Amino acid sequence: MEKYIALKFANTPGSVIRIALVLERRGYSIKALQTENFEENEYSQMMLTVTGEPEKFEQVLKQLSKLVDVINAREFFKEKAQIKGYEKAIPVAANMV
Amino acid sequence: MDKQKTIKNGAQVLIDCLEREGVEYIFGYSGGAALPIFDALYDSKIKLIMTRHEQGASHMADGYARATGKPGVVLVTSGPGATNTITGIMTAQMDSVPMIVLTGQTITKLLGTDAFQEADVFGLSMAIVKHNYLVKRTTDIPRVVKEAFHITNTGRPGPVLIDLPKDITSAPFTGDINEDMRLPGYKALAKADAASIEAMAALINASQRPVILAGHGALVSRASKEVKELAFKLNAPVTNTLLGKGAFPESHESSLGMLGMHGTAYANKAMLSCDLIIGIGCRWDDRINGNPKKFCPDAKKIHIDIDPAEIGKIVGPDAYAIGDAKLILQELIKKINPIDREGWMQEIKAFKKSFPLSYSHSENGKLTAQQVIDAAYKATNGKAIVTTDVGQHQMWAAQFFKTDEPDSWISSGGAGTMGFGFPAAIGAQLGKPEETVIAIVGDGGFQMTSAELSTAVINKLPVKILLIDNKYLGLVRQWQEIFLSNRYSGVDMEGNPDFVLLAQAYGMKGFNIKHSGELKQVMAEALAYTGPCLIHAEVIKEDNVYPMVPAGQSLDMMMLEPPKVKMEMPEGST
């Protein structure tokens, strides 16, 4: 089943590999991937389209969140993306715990 | 003033940073790409423990960390030096051990050119560390070291590797040694929210037959006092995982000892009869649950863990709290109502009486491993730090060398690393010089890191190596006996050396025990010996660890004795 993940992470060397390793280890494939840097390239945002066993999806999100570089990892609902400013509503850095 | 003299290079600043973090020992092995760092170490008060192999260094750092709670530090060179630490890093990662691994690297200009002793250590180690760095600017060194020490020992501990190209450690340092950490994505939760505490307390107060399951996390958060308080307030039994040994005194009547595949029968019986499992810092792994789908389906489960990703990973809890176990238990204990559970405790007593943990003595005075381990336990009154390798000796040590205090059981649990026990004992002895440290090892595992006999002798570390020699890779042989019709393949340790002579060749005292008649006396003599020594115990070749739950099966499939019919090869794990 296709799922979408929105990720915000500190743009450090290797962060994309770490994200890919979490997915690979749990049998998830990446169908599409788009990244964008912001705040003078200090942070990145990634939108992922992935497929894999649905029962492992929550674990994938948790393991992504656990990465030291990752600020947040959320399931992204495409239908909500039409709403203006939805992407920006995903909290960034300072106000995220 | 001569400005030249005041400028330090990257390596010198690195050592300054390590001193600032309170590092006492570095376990290392030198090489070309690490030359600047070893040179800087020459002037430092940090003591270098030079090992004989990088794997030994990583296990020593691990043993030191587990005995003291402080991160162990490893320093090796690039390429093979770094790759030789991979097993040790993976071992630390699986068991949540704080460790800093510093690896030399070829100069930045040559990265990616297959330069001499170049390996992509950043990439190679990524899957087995909590975090890692490849430092590309000398000015980054202080911040990276500060972050590494913060990451390694907060939240759920784990190893952090720092790859340091030689030009980066050689270049003059012009940055700020007090630069702040930059970890916007790193979260280490401590306190749980009040609602989780309430939810857990409600389940506990409604439970008639609770069992506390203490894992390594209970020890990492130093919560053994709180585990005791909870157990006594609840009037409930406590079982522990392999790495949870010491979270609650195993010699206490409320202790069930270890549960799971080779756990005590009464622990597994209690798990099958309870109505609530209170898991504290455990990860319900396949050695504990057998089969998560069949694991105590009638019991409610509580899970306390500092790692949010552990919640629901294997077992879906009915209530949980994310945070530091000690702080959570302190809050939880306040909400517990005293309930009479005497009937439950009587049932536990009956389990212990009906299914005791015992072993039989062999005929003709030949030694059994259980008997040897029991003798070591009795000779020390259990007051020792025990390290082990992996295999039958490890399971027997877990069963018969009861652990009453935190930080006194050091074993490779998750990784199951052969060759871990002896170097880990060296690290533990450095961290706890006043304690008796016994490495209980098998003849297979010991030979993987036996070169560290030099390290123990040179540093005059009085570790006691209790070598259980059955001339087999015993646990694998046990599987082949039970499930594969005695088709022994790749388990015979034919050609073992004379271990006493081997010890003597390194300048270490060796003792031999062959017969049960001499066991008590030789054991007492060896353990009283002031320096390091090896105790070679020649035990019967074919003996099996029971109880045994075949991999992938539920706890009610536990075997207490050899099966009378041929068993099918289990489907679960290994």
XYZ file of C-alpha atoms in Angstrom:
671
model
C 0.000 0.000 0.000
C 1.285 3.447 -0.906
C 2.010 5.765 2.007
C 3.396 9.268 2.179
C 5.908 10.506 4.705
C 6.825 14.114 5.431
C 10.189 14.495 7.083
C 12.083 17.469 8.463
C 15.714 16.946 9.346
C 18.983 18.712 9.996
C 20.797 18.778 6.674
C 23.964 16.940 7.723
C 26.130 14.620 5.616
C 24.651 11.144 5.541
C 21.177 12.046 6.767
C 19.525 10.836 3.568
C 21.367 7.488 3.806
C 20.221 7.062 7.410
C 16.628 7.634 6.333
C 16.991 5.159 3.452
C 18.516 2.533 5.798
C 15.529 2.697 8.167
C 13.185 2.040 5.246
C 15.323 -0.696 3.695
C 15.690 -2.638 6.959
C 11.904 -2.820 7.344
C 11.274 -3.836 3.769
C 9.979 -0.512 2.517
C 10.698 0.707 -1.009
C 10.895 4.322 -2.004
C 8.729 5.085 -5.026
C 9.279 8.813 -5.093
C 11.407 11.226 -3.141
C 11.610 14.977 -3.159
C 13.821 17.121 -0.954
C 14.095 20.811 -0.427
C 16.514 22.744 1.733
C 15.516 25.720 3.799
C 16.844 28.084 6.445
C 20.117 28.618 4.558
C 20.415 24.902 3.834
C 20.612 24.061 7.526
C 17.405 22.024 7.344
C 15.801 19.834 4.742
C 12.287 18.747 4.089
C 11.624 15.455 2.381
C 8.438 14.077 0.914
C 8.534 10.321 0.434
C 6.178 7.983 -1.345
C 6.819 4.503 0.020
C 5.379 1.005 -0.186
C 5.692 -1.800 2.332
C 3.878 -3.884 4.922
C 1.218 -1.622 6.484
C 1.730 -3.133 9.958
C 5.340 -1.948 9.943
C 4.488 1.627 8.998
C 4.178 2.956 12.547
C 7.537 1.377 13.410
C 9.083 2.992 10.313
C 7.836 6.420 11.425
C 9.122 5.867 14.967
C 12.534 4.684 13.788
C 12.775 7.687 11.452
C 11.866 10.030 14.315
C 14.570 8.375 16.404
C 17.363 9.330 14.017
C 19.494 12.018 15.605
C 19.178 14.264 12.548
C 15.440 13.925 12.133
C 13.306 16.663 13.654
C 10.015 15.036 12.825
C 8.595 12.264 10.711
C 4.893 12.294 9.981
C 2.481 10.471 7.812
C 1.409 12.874 5.087
C -2.123 12.745 3.759
C -2.186 13.783 0.140
C -5.789 14.942 0.174
C -4.922 17.476 2.886
C -2.059 18.815 0.798
C -4.559 20.821 -1.195
C -5.192 22.946 1.868
C -3.032 26.044 1.636
C -0.167 26.050 4.091
C -0.625 22.380 5.173
C 3.035 21.553 4.676
C 4.086 24.580 6.661
C 1.762 23.495 9.479
C 4.050 20.547 10.202
C 6.070 21.882 13.122
C 9.746 22.614 12.614
C 12.833 22.536 14.853
C 12.447 24.709 17.914
C 8.852 23.991 18.825
C 9.156 20.242 18.261
C 9.939 17.877 21.091
C 54.904 35.765 23.341
C 55.586 33.052 20.833
C 52.213 32.482 19.186
C 53.377 29.272 17.488
C 53.552 27.443 20.795
C 49.991 28.250 21.798
C 48.311 26.898 18.686
C 47.238 23.300 19.117
C 46.421 20.918 16.337
C 43.112 19.107 15.913
C 44.341 15.967 17.661
C 45.529 17.919 20.717
C 42.194 19.672 20.948
C 40.458 16.306 20.569
C 42.382 14.971 23.569
C 41.587 18.171 25.527
C 37.913 17.547 24.773
C 38.149 13.919 25.936
C 39.802 15.066 29.171
C 37.010 17.584 29.627
C 34.509 14.726 29.336
C 36.309 12.919 32.169
C 37.787 10.110 30.088
C 40.166 7.967 32.172
C 41.080 5.259 29.686
C 41.294 4.879 25.946
C 41.301 1.357 24.550
C 43.226 1.463 21.347
C 45.509 0.196 18.661
C 47.636 2.586 16.634
C 48.197 3.035 12.927
C 49.164 5.546 10.290
C 45.974 7.557 9.984
C 45.686 7.873 13.756
C 49.308 9.014 14.260
C 48.444 12.624 15.235
C 45.949 11.398 17.852
C 48.340 8.882 19.394
C 50.973 11.616 19.431
C 48.639 13.975 21.283
C 47.762 11.198 23.719
C 51.450 10.943 24.647
C 51.153 14.158 26.712
C 47.742 13.391 28.199
C 46.781 12.125 31.628
C 44.360 9.746 29.896
C 45.788 6.245 30.097
C 46.085 4.335 26.853
C 45.302 0.642 27.172
C 46.951 -0.845 24.153
C 45.207 -4.013 23.088
C 46.213 -6.817 20.743
C 43.280 -6.495 18.372
C 40.761 -3.739 17.735
C 37.833 -6.066 18.505
C 39.353 -6.546 21.954
C 39.549 -2.770 22.375
C 35.873 -2.325 21.562
C 34.764 -5.061 23.983
C 37.013 -3.630 26.716
C 35.410 -0.218 26.264
C 32.034 -1.955 26.433
C 32.896 -3.816 29.652
C 34.236 -0.612 31.183
C 31.021 1.218 30.253
C 28.723 -1.477 31.621
C 30.648 -1.696 34.896
C 30.807 2.068 35.484
C 27.943 3.643 33.530
C 30.491 5.937 31.863
C 31.134 5.765 28.110
C 34.038 3.562 27.029
C 36.392 5.139 24.508
C 38.051 3.315 21.609
C 40.786 4.721 19.373
C 41.904 2.911 16.239
C 43.321 3.637 12.846
C 41.620 3.689 9.454
C 40.676 0.785 7.168
C 41.138 -2.611 8.856
C 41.731 -0.962 12.223
C 38.273 0.543 12.058
C 36.529 -2.474 10.518
C 37.902 -4.697 13.287
C 35.814 -2.694 15.760
C 32.555 -3.311 13.882
C 31.616 -6.415 15.928
C 32.252 -4.556 19.158
C 30.236 -1.532 18.051
C 27.323 -3.743 16.995
C 27.488 -5.531 20.349
C 27.270 -2.180 22.170
C 24.444 -0.957 19.958
C 22.345 -4.087 20.489
C 22.740 -3.834 24.267
C 22.414 -0.011 24.542
C 25.933 0.623 25.832
C 27.537 4.098 25.762
C 30.714 4.045 23.702
C 32.769 6.537 21.719
C 34.769 5.116 18.827
C 37.433 7.347 17.309
C 38.751 6.121 13.986
C 41.612 7.564 11.995
C 40.885 8.173 8.329
C 42.912 8.936 5.234
C 43.364 12.620 4.386
C 40.255 14.383 3.065
C 41.798 15.005 -0.353
C 42.119 11.238 -0.884
C 38.641 10.260 0.378
C 36.902 8.191 -2.262
C 40.090 7.322 -4.163
C 40.688 3.867 -2.623
C 43.696 5.281 -0.831
C 45.887 3.054 1.339
C 43.904 1.822 4.362
C 40.890 3.801 3.275
C 37.486 2.380 4.153
C 34.161 4.172 4.184
C 33.861 3.760 7.933
C 31.151 6.400 8.162
C 29.044 4.374 5.729
C 30.068 0.962 7.103
C 29.166 1.801 10.670
C 25.975 3.742 9.980
C 23.632 0.797 10.504
C 25.169 -0.232 13.849
C 25.642 3.053 15.717
C 23.348 5.437 17.528
C 25.004 8.190 15.516
C 28.244 8.828 13.671
C 30.347 11.625 12.222
C 32.931 12.173 9.531
C 34.750 15.323 10.596
C 35.751 17.509 7.673
C 36.766 20.704 9.478
C 39.238 20.889 12.346
C 37.136 23.610 13.968
C 34.226 21.142 14.295
C 36.120 18.768 16.623
C 35.021 20.233 20.007
C 31.356 20.459 19.002
C 31.347 16.942 17.549
C 32.972 15.463 20.672
C 30.519 17.301 22.927
C 27.579 16.077 20.871
C 28.936 12.529 20.733
C 29.262 12.277 24.528
C 25.807 13.778 24.961
C 24.193 11.394 22.476
C 25.981 8.250 23.640
C 24.798 8.340 27.252
C 21.441 10.122 27.237
C 18.080 8.635 26.327
C 18.704 5.076 25.234
C 22.499 4.807 25.239
C 24.391 3.590 22.195
C 27.745 3.880 20.445
C 28.801 7.002 18.557
C 31.625 6.824 16.027
C 33.764 9.770 14.957
C 35.832 9.315 11.794
C 38.807 11.673 11.804
C 40.861 12.238 8.640
C 44.558 12.643 9.345
C 44.800 16.132 7.812
C 41.931 17.285 10.052
C 43.677 16.083 13.231
C 47.046 17.473 12.051
C 45.835 20.951 11.082
C 46.084 23.883 13.496
C 42.905 24.456 15.467
C 41.586 28.000 15.230
C 38.012 27.504 16.386
C 36.151 27.785 19.673
C 36.626 24.862 22.063
C 33.358 25.816 23.783
C 31.194 25.788 20.688
C 27.614 24.774 21.477
C 26.008 21.538 20.393
C 23.710 21.657 17.394
C 21.234 18.814 17.734
C 17.827 20.137 16.732
C 16.508 16.629 15.990
C 17.765 14.840 19.091
C 15.135 14.100 21.682
C 15.841 12.387 24.997
C 12.646 12.235 26.998
C 12.906 11.834 30.754
C 9.546 12.369 32.455
C 6.407 10.631 31.322
C 3.083 12.433 31.226
C 0.665 12.071 34.133
C -1.973 10.320 32.032
C 0.357 7.385 31.242
C 1.156 6.985 34.936
C -2.577 6.950 35.764
C -3.300 4.379 33.050
C -0.548 2.068 34.302
C -1.611 2.466 37.935
C -5.210 1.576 37.041
C -4.092 -1.695 35.433
C -1.838 -2.518 38.368
C -4.488 -1.768 40.969
C -6.924 -4.048 39.136
C -4.432 -6.908 38.878
C -4.541 -9.950 41.142
C -1.528 -11.728 39.658
C 1.080 -9.247 38.409
C 4.656 -10.090 37.395
C 7.396 -7.485 37.102
C 9.709 -8.043 34.140
C 12.917 -6.064 34.604
C 15.198 -5.513 31.635
C 18.513 -3.785 31.007
C 16.740 -0.411 30.873
C 15.957 -0.708 34.579
C 19.701 -0.925 35.234
C 20.659 1.802 32.759
C 18.306 4.220 34.513
C 19.636 3.046 37.897
C 16.140 2.102 38.992
C 16.908 -1.043 41.015
C 15.812 0.649 44.258
C 12.487 1.569 42.653
C 12.032 -1.933 41.184
C 12.404 -3.330 44.715
C 9.984 -0.779 46.131
C 7.420 -1.592 43.473
C 7.806 -5.357 43.992
C 7.394 -5.094 47.750
C 4.485 -2.669 47.578
C 2.712 -4.885 45.048
C 3.718 -8.123 46.713
C 4.569 -9.413 43.258
C 7.347 -11.611 41.857
C 10.111 -10.196 39.672
C 11.607 -11.901 36.669
C 14.461 -10.473 34.650
C 15.839 -10.665 31.153
C 19.404 -11.865 30.576
C 20.664 -8.285 30.690
C 18.274 -7.347 33.494
C 20.240 -9.518 35.932
C 20.937 -7.361 38.968
C 17.923 -5.058 38.603
C 16.353 -7.044 41.448
C 18.337 -9.397 43.702
C 18.034 -12.852 42.183
C 18.660 -14.543 45.525
C 15.551 -12.859 46.989
C 12.518 -15.110 47.460
C 10.418 -12.804 45.233
C 12.832 -13.267 42.346
C 11.994 -15.698 39.573
C 15.407 -15.296 37.936
C 15.669 -15.147 34.182
C 12.705 -15.943 31.932
C 12.510 -17.025 28.311
C 14.198 -19.611 26.121
C 16.577 -20.902 28.804
C 14.965 -19.143 31.737
C 13.774 -20.838 34.890
C 10.705 -23.017 34.585
C 9.027 -21.124 37.427
C 9.568 -17.776 35.700
C 7.949 -19.087 32.537
C 5.146 -20.745 34.531
C 4.522 -17.433 36.291
C 4.380 -15.635 32.940
C 1.781 -18.113 31.728
C -0.323 -17.727 34.897
C -0.149 -13.998 35.497
C -2.808 -11.436 34.586
C -0.425 -8.482 34.183
C 3.180 -8.099 33.038
C 4.923 -4.890 34.062
C 7.823 -4.588 31.599
C 10.476 -2.130 32.747
C 13.185 -1.264 30.217
C 12.835 -4.499 28.279
C 12.215 -5.021 24.589
C 10.223 -8.290 24.580
C 12.684 -9.855 22.158
C 12.343 -13.305 20.602
C 14.379 -14.922 23.396
C 11.728 -13.750 25.877
C 8.446 -14.011 24.022
C 9.120 -17.136 21.935
C 6.368 -16.084 19.594
C 4.859 -12.617 20.076
C 1.477 -13.733 18.715
C 1.201 -16.409 21.396
C 2.962 -14.526 24.194
C 0.778 -14.536 27.333
C -2.390 -13.625 25.418
C -4.494 -13.483 28.578
C -2.216 -11.112 30.473
C -2.354 -7.333 30.195
C 0.971 -5.712 29.414
C 2.563 -2.528 30.694
C 5.651 -1.217 28.968
C 7.998 1.405 30.397
C 10.794 2.424 28.037
C 12.836 5.478 27.173
C 12.823 4.626 23.472
C 9.456 5.474 21.863
C 10.231 3.096 18.988
C 10.209 0.130 21.411
C 6.563 0.727 22.340
C 4.467 -1.609 20.225
C 7.477 -2.838 18.208
C 6.943 -6.461 19.227
C 4.257 -6.553 21.892
C 1.357 -4.101 21.893
C 1.032 -2.818 25.476
C -2.269 -2.073 27.248
C -0.603 0.900 28.959
C 2.824 2.416 28.562
C 5.051 5.283 29.561
C 7.940 6.736 27.609
C 10.785 8.096 29.666
C 13.345 7.347 32.348
C 12.325 4.191 34.239
C 13.536 5.504 37.598
C 11.504 8.714 37.376
C 8.457 6.887 36.045
C 8.559 4.251 38.785
C 8.877 6.942 41.460
C 5.649 8.478 40.214
C 3.950 5.151 39.656
C 4.705 3.778 43.135
C 2.790 6.708 44.680
C -0.360 5.616 42.840
C -0.277 1.948 43.840
C -2.892 0.691 46.283
C -1.847 -2.080 48.646
C -3.725 -5.238 47.638
C -3.526 -8.645 49.287
C -1.840 -10.932 46.774
C -0.748 -13.653 49.186
C -2.536 -16.326 47.153
C -0.511 -15.383 44.070
C 2.753 -15.418 45.995
C 1.879 -18.865 47.385
C 1.331 -20.085 43.844
C 4.745 -18.704 42.866
C 6.301 -20.542 45.800
C 4.627 -23.742 44.630
C 6.044 -23.260 41.100
C 9.485 -22.851 42.574
C 9.066 -26.014 44.623
C 7.657 -28.121 41.795
C 10.045 -26.947 39.054
C 13.296 -26.047 40.782
C 16.369 -24.965 38.881
C 18.812 -27.788 39.400
C 21.511 -29.833 37.739
C 22.736 -33.361 38.081
C 26.275 -34.379 38.902
C 27.902 -36.669 36.412
C 29.310 -40.047 37.263
C 33.005 -40.885 37.717
C 33.734 -37.472 39.197
C 33.646 -35.805 35.804
C 32.771 -32.137 35.877
C 29.634 -30.505 34.613
C 29.635 -26.849 33.598
C 26.785 -26.088 36.003
C 28.746 -27.542 38.892
C 31.824 -25.448 38.035
C 29.805 -22.222 37.763
C 27.972 -23.023 40.982
C 31.332 -23.572 42.707
C 32.528 -20.140 41.537
C 29.271 -18.616 42.790
C 29.649 -20.235 46.196
C 33.359 -19.424 46.473
C 32.661 -15.710 45.949
C 29.285 -15.655 47.751
C 28.063 -14.181 44.497
C 30.095 -11.032 45.122
C 31.767 -10.590 41.770
C 31.317 -8.936 38.414
C 30.674 -11.710 35.924
C 31.210 -11.335 32.199
C 30.393 -14.013 29.650
C 30.608 -14.913 25.996
C 27.609 -16.468 24.317
C 26.396 -20.050 24.393
C 25.742 -22.806 26.897
C 28.179 -21.450 29.494
C 26.389 -18.090 29.279
C 22.989 -19.634 29.936
C 24.309 -21.763 32.801
C 26.056 -18.721 34.256
C 22.798 -16.757 33.964
C 20.976 -19.578 35.753
C 23.437 -20.527 38.480
C 25.512 -17.393 39.113
C 22.743 -15.343 40.673
C 23.155 -11.592 40.379
C 22.084 -9.444 43.297
C 23.616 -6.068 42.509
C 23.448 -3.722 39.511
C 26.434 -3.520 37.146
C 27.681 -6.969 38.054
C 26.466 -8.972 35.071
C 28.094 -8.119 31.739
C 27.067 -10.320 28.862
C 26.520 -9.930 25.148
C 22.744 -10.268 24.987
C 21.288 -8.902 21.772
C 24.320 -9.508 19.585
C 25.402 -12.820 21.105
C 29.046 -12.062 20.417
C 31.614 -14.804 20.903
C 34.904 -13.441 22.220
C 33.178 -10.717 24.228
C 33.562 -11.996 27.778
C 37.306 -11.879 28.369
C 38.057 -8.393 26.948
C 34.890 -7.066 28.600
C 36.264 -8.364 31.906
C 39.489 -6.412 31.336
C 37.470 -3.215 30.798
C 35.281 -3.924 33.825
C 38.321 -4.558 36.013
C 39.841 -1.203 35.002
C 36.575 0.518 35.844
C 36.121 -1.347 39.127
C 39.632 -2.168 40.358
C 38.457 -3.255 43.823
C 35.980 -5.868 42.609
C 36.521 -9.509 41.744
C 35.921 -9.838 38.021
C 35.294 -13.291 36.581
C 35.094 -13.898 32.841
C 33.066 -17.073 32.376
C 33.871 -18.105 28.829
C 33.662 -21.104 26.558
C 36.538 -22.739 24.713
C 35.174 -21.449 21.399
C 34.628 -17.806 22.262
C 37.777 -17.458 24.346
C 39.978 -18.330 21.379
C 38.486 -15.466 19.384
C 40.021 -12.802 21.627
C 42.601 -14.738 23.655
C 45.395 -12.488 22.391
C 44.222 -10.025 25.056
C 45.950 -12.257 27.627
C 48.840 -9.840 27.001
C 46.684 -6.838 27.852
C 45.571 -8.339 31.169
C 49.112 -9.343 32.122
C 50.819 -6.077 31.089
C 48.298 -3.981 33.001
C 48.373 -6.350 35.999
C 44.604 -6.675 35.948
C 43.587 -9.519 38.256
C 40.747 -10.859 36.099
C 39.831 -14.489 36.623
C 39.119 -16.356 33.406
C 36.881 -19.332 34.112
C 37.111 -21.339 30.926
C 34.371 -23.935 30.545
C 35.920 -26.365 28.083
C 33.607 -28.944 26.527
C 35.522 -29.018 23.236
C 32.363 -28.169 21.336
C 30.394 -25.138 20.278
C 27.927 -26.468 22.795
C 24.697 -24.618 22.129
C 24.844 -25.222 18.388
C 25.680 -28.863 19.088
C 22.649 -29.011 21.406
C 20.403 -27.877 18.547
C 21.966 -30.403 16.209
C 21.403 -33.139 18.787
C 17.766 -32.236 19.482
C 16.544 -31.091 16.098
C 18.954 -32.555 13.533
C 19.452 -36.189 14.664
C 22.960 -35.678 16.058
C 24.350 -34.563 12.722
C 27.173 -32.537 14.251
C 28.400 -30.095 11.678
C 30.919 -27.355 12.352
C 30.849 -27.669 16.127
C 33.820 -29.850 17.056
C 36.646 -27.830 18.617
C 39.244 -30.489 17.894
C 42.733 -29.076 18.233
C 42.092 -26.842 21.216
C 45.374 -25.751 22.760
C 46.482 -26.614 26.263
C 44.854 -23.545 27.801
C 46.980 -23.576 30.954
C 50.150 -23.626 28.862
C 48.690 -20.862 26.697
C 48.113 -18.683 29.753
C 51.607 -19.436 30.983
C 53.067 -18.498 27.601
C 51.669 -15.005 28.141
C 53.008 -14.930 31.705
C 49.647 -15.646 33.309
C 49.001 -18.149 36.063
C 46.920 -21.146 34.997
C 44.881 -23.652 36.993
C 43.419 -26.917 35.808
C 40.304 -28.594 37.183
C 39.356 -32.021 35.879
C 37.578 -33.837 38.694
C 34.816 -32.784 40.987
C 36.932 -33.842 43.972
C 39.389 -31.008 43.359
C 36.827 -28.422 42.280
C 36.207 -26.618 45.547
C 39.849 -26.369 46.548
C 41.277 -25.281 43.179
C 38.462 -22.779 42.681
C 39.128 -21.221 46.088
C 42.860 -21.087 45.405
C 42.417 -19.547 41.953
C 39.917 -16.936 43.042
C 42.172 -15.970 45.940
C 45.168 -15.577 43.620
C 46.215 -11.928 43.552
C 47.009 -11.566 39.852
C 45.211 -12.485 36.666
C 44.686 -16.182 36.148
C 43.012 -18.700 33.909
C 41.010 -21.558 35.403
C 40.639 -24.313 32.874
C 37.652 -26.487 33.736
C 37.395 -29.566 31.583
C 33.733 -30.504 31.591
C 31.738 -33.336 30.050
C 31.441 -32.923 26.318
C 27.753 -33.441 25.731
C 25.363 -31.721 28.070
C 22.322 -29.630 27.307
C 20.837 -26.451 28.732
C 17.347 -26.938 30.151
C 14.734 -25.596 30.472
C 14.487 -24.846 26.774
C 11.738 -23.218 24.764
C 12.348 -24.045 21.086
C 12.750 -20.847 19.074
C 9.485 -19.428 17.755
C 7.274 -21.397 20.159
C 5.294 -20.100 23.078
C 6.465 -20.473 26.668
C 4.096 -23.385 27.332
C 6.199 -25.490 24.936
C 9.088 -25.355 27.408
C 11.098 -28.573 27.693
C 12.454 -29.441 31.130
C 14.425 -32.479 30.006
C 15.630 -34.113 26.795
C 12.731 -34.810 24.434
C 11.775 -38.474 24.012
C 10.663 -38.080 20.417
C 12.373 -36.444 17.477
C 11.709 -32.718 17.412
C 11.101 -30.699 14.285
C 13.543 -27.884 13.566
C 11.924 -24.759 15.027
C 10.877 -22.029 12.652
C 11.685 -19.103 14.894
C 14.920 -17.122 14.749
C 18.075 -18.939 15.876
